[in-house]
mmCIF file of C-alpha atoms in Angstrom:
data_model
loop_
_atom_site.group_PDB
_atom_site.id
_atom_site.type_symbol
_atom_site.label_atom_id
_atom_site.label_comp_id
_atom_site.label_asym_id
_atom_site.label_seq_id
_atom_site.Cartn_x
_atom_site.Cartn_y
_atom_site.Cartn_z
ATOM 1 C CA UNK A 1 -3.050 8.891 -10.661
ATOM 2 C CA UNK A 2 -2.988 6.680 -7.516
ATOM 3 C CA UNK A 3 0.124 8.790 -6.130
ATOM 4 C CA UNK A 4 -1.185 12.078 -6.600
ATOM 5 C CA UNK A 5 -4.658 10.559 -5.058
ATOM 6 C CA UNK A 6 -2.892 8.873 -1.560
ATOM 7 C CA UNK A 7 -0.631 12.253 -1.496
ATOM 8 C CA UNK A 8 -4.091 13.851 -1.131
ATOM 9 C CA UNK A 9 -5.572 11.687 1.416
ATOM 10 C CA UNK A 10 -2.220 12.183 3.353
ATOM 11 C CA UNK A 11 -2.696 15.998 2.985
ATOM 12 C CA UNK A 12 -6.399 15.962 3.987
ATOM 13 C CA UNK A 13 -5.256 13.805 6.959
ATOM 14 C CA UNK A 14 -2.557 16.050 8.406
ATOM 15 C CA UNK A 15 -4.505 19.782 7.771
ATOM 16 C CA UNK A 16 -8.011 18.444 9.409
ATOM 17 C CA UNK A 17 -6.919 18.636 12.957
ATOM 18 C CA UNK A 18 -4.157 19.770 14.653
ATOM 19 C CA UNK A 19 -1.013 17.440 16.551
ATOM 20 C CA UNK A 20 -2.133 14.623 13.337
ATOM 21 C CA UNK A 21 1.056 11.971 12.524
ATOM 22 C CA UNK A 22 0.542 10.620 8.598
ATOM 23 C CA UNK A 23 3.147 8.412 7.744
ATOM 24 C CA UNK A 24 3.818 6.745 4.239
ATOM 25 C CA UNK A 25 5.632 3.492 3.682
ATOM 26 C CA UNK A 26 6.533 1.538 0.594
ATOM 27 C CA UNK A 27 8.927 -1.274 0.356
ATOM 28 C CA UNK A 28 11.885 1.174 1.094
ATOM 29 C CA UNK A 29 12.666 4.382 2.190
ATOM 30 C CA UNK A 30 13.707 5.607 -1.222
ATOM 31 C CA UNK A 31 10.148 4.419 -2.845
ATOM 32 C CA UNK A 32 8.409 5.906 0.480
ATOM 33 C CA UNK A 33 10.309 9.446 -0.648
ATOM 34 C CA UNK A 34 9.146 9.131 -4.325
ATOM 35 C CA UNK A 35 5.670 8.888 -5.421
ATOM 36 C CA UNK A 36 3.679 10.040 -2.796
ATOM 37 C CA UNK A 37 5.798 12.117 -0.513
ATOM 38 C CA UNK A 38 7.057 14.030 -3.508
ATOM 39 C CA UNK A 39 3.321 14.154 -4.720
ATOM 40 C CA UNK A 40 2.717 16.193 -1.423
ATOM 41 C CA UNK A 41 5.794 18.287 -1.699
ATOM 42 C CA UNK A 42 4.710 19.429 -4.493
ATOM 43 C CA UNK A 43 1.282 20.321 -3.408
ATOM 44 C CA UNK A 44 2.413 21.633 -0.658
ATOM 45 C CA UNK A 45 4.981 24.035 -2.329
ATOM 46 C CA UNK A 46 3.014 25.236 -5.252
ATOM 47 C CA UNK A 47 -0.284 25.846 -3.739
ATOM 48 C CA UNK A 48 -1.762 26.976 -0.804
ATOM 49 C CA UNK A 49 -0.473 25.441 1.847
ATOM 50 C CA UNK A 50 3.317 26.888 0.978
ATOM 51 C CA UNK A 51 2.863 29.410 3.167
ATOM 52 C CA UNK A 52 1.856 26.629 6.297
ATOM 53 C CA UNK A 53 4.122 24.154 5.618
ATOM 54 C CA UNK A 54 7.860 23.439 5.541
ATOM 55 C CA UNK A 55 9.445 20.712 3.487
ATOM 56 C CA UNK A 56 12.078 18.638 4.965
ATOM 57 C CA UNK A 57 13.849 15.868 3.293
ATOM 58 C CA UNK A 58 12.091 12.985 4.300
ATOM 59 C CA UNK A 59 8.902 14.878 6.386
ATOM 60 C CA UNK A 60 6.662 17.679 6.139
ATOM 61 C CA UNK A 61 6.111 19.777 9.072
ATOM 62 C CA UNK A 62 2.221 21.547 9.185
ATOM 63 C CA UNK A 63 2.142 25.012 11.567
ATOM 64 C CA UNK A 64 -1.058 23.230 12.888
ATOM 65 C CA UNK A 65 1.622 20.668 14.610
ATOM 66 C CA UNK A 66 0.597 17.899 12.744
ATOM 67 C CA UNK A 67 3.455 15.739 10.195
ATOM 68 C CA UNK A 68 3.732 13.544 7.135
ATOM 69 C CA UNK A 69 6.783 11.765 6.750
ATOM 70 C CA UNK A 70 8.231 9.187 4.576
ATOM 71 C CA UNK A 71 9.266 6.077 6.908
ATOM 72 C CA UNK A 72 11.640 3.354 5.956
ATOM 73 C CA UNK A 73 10.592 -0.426 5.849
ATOM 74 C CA UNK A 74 11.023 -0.964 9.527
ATOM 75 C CA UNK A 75 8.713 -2.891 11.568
ATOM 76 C CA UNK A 76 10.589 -2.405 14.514
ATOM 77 C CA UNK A 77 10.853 1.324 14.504
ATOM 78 C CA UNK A 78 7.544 1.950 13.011
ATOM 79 C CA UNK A 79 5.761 0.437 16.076
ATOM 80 C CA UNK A 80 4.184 2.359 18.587
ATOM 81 C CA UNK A 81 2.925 5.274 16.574
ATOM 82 C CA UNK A 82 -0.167 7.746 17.316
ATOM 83 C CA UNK A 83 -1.417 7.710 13.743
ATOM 84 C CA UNK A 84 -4.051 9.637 12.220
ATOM 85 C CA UNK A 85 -3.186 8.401 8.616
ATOM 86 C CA UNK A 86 -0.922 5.471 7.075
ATOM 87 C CA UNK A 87 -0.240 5.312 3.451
ATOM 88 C CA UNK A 88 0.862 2.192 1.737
ATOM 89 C CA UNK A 89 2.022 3.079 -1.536
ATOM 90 C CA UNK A 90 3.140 -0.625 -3.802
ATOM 91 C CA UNK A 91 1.701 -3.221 -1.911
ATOM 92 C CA UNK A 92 2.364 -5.256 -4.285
ATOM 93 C CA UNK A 93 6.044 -5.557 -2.857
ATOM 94 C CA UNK A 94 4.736 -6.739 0.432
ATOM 95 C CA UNK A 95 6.148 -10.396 0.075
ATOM 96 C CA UNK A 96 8.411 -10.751 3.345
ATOM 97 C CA UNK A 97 7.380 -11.529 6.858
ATOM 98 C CA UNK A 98 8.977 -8.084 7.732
ATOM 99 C CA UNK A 99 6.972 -6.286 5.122
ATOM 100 C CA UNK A 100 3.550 -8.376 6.980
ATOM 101 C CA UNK A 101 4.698 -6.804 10.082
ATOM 102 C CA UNK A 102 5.237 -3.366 9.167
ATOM 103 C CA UNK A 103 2.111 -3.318 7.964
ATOM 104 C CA UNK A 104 0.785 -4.628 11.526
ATOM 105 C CA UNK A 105 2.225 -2.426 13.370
ATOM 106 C CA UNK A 106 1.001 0.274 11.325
ATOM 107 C CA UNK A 107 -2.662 0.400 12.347
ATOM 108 C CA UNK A 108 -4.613 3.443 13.402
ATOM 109 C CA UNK A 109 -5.363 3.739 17.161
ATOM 110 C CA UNK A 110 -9.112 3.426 18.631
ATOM 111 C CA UNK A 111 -8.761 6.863 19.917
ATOM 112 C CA UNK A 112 -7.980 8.089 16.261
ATOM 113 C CA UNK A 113 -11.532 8.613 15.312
ATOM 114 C CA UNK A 114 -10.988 9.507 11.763
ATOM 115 C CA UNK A 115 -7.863 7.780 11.032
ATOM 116 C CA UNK A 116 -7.694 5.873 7.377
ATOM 117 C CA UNK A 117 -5.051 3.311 6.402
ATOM 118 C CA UNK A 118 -4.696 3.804 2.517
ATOM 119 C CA UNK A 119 -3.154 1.410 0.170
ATOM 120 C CA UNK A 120 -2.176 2.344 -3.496
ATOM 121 C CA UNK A 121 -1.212 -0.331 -5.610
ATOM 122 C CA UNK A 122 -1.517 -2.320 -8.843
ATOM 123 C CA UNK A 123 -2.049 -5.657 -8.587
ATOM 124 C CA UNK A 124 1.569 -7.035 -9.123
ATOM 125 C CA UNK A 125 1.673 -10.446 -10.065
ATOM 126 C CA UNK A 126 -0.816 -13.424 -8.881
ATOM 127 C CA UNK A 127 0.259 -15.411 -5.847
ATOM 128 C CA UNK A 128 3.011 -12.904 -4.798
ATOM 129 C CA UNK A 129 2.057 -10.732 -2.282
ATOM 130 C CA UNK A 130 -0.401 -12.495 0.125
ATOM 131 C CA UNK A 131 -1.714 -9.546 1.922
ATOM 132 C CA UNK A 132 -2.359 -7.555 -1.101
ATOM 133 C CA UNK A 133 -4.616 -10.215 -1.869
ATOM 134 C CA UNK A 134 -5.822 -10.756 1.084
ATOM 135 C CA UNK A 135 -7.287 -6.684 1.314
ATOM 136 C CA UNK A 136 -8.537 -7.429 -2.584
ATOM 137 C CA UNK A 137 -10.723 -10.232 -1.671
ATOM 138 C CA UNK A 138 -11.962 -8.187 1.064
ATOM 139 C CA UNK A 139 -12.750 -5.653 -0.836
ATOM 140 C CA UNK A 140 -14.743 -7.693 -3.567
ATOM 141 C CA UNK A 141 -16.303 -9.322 -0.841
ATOM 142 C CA UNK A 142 -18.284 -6.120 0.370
ATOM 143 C CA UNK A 143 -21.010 -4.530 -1.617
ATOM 144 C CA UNK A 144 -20.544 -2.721 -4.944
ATOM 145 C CA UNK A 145 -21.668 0.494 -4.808
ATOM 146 C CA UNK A 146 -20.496 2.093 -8.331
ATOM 147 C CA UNK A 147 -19.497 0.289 -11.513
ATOM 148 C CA UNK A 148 -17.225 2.920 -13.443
ATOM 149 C CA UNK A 149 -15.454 3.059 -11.338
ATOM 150 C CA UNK A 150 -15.992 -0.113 -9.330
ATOM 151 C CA UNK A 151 -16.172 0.831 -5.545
ATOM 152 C CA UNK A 152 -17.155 -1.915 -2.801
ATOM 153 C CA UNK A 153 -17.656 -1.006 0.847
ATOM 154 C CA UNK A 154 -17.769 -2.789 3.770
ATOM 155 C CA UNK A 155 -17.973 -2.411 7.527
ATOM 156 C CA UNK A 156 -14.027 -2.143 7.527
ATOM 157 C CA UNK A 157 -13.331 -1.033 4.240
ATOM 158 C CA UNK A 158 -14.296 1.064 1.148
ATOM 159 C CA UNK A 159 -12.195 -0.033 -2.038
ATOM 160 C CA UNK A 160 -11.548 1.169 -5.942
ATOM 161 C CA UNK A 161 -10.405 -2.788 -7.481
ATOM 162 C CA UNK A 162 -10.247 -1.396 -11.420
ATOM 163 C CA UNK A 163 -9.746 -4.476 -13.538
ATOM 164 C CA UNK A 164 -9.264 -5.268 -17.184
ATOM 165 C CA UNK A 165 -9.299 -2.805 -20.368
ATOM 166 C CA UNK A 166 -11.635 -0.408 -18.295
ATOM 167 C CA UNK A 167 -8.832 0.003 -15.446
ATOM 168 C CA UNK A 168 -6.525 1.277 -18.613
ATOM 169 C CA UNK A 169 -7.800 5.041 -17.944
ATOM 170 C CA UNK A 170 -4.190 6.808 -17.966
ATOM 171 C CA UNK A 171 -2.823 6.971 -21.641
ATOM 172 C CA UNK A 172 -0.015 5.093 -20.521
#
C-alpha cells in the first residue's frame, strides 16, 4: 500500500501546477524504477491521465510541463534541483554517508510553496538507519491526531508510524 500511496502523492504533485519537478529516490536506481515509479506508470497509463502523459523509461513527462522521474542514488547529481515533490521510497536502506547526503540535497526550495518531501518505509531493523530514526522520533514527538491509524503532526511534519499487530493491515 505505501507504493501505490507515494506514487499518488508524486502524481498529485506533478498535475497541480504546471513546470513541477517530482523526483523519487530509493537506495538505487533500479529500486527508484520499481515500486513507486512503476506505481505511477501504471496510473498514468490506465486511467485518465494516459491521454496527458508520456511514459519514458526512467521519467514521466506531464503536457502541463511538469516531470516525475526515477533518480539514481547520487548526491552529487541530485543537487541543485527546483523541486516541487521528493519521494523517498525504503528509507530503511539509508545507512551510508552518501545515502545522508542525497537525502540533503534533496530538500524542497522556499519558493516551492507546496512542495512535500515523502518518505515510505518500514521500519527496517533497530539501530540501522540513523535518519530513518531520526524522522520517526520526530514524528512521535508531535501531537497525535488519529489512533487507527496513528497520525502525529507537527510544525514540520505530519506522519502515519503504524506499529505492532494493528500495522499488519495487508493480508500479507
Amino acid at each position: 500500500g505505501k507504493s501505490a500511496d507515494a506514487s499518488s502523492v508524486a502524481l498529485y504533485l506533478a498535475t497541480r501546477a504546471p513546470e513541477g519537478e517530482v523526483v523519487i529516490v530509493a537506495a538505487d536506481l533500479e529500486q527508484a524504477e520499481d515500486r513507486v515509479f512503476k506505481a505511477a506508470v501504471y496510473a498514468v497509463e490506465h486511467g485518465p491521465l494516459k491521454k496527458h502523459a508520456r511514459v519514458l523509461r526512467s521519467s514521466i513527462k506531464l503536457d502541463n510541463g511538469s516531470t516525475i522521474e526515477a533518480l539514481p542514488a547520487d548526491w552529487k547529481g541530485s543537487a541543485g534541483g527546483n523541486y516541487r515533490g521528493v519521494i523517498f521510497d525504503e528509507l530503511h536502506t539509508y545507512t551510508l554517508e552518501r545515502q545522508r547526503r542525497l537525502f540533503d540535497e534533496l530538500v524542497i526550495p522556499p519558493t516551492e510553496a507546496h512542495g512535500c518531501r515523502w518518505i515510505a518505509s518500514y521500519a527496517g531493523y533497530s539501530g540501522e538507519s540513523v535518519l530513518l530514526n531520526e524522522w520517526w522520533d520526530r514524528g512521535l514527538e508531535g501531537e497525535q491526531l488519529t489512533t487507527d491509524p496513528p497520525i502525529y503532526r507537527s510544525p514540520e511534519l505530519l506522519a502515519l508510524i503504524d506499529t505492532g499487530p494493528d500495522s499488519w493491515r495487508m493480508p500479507w
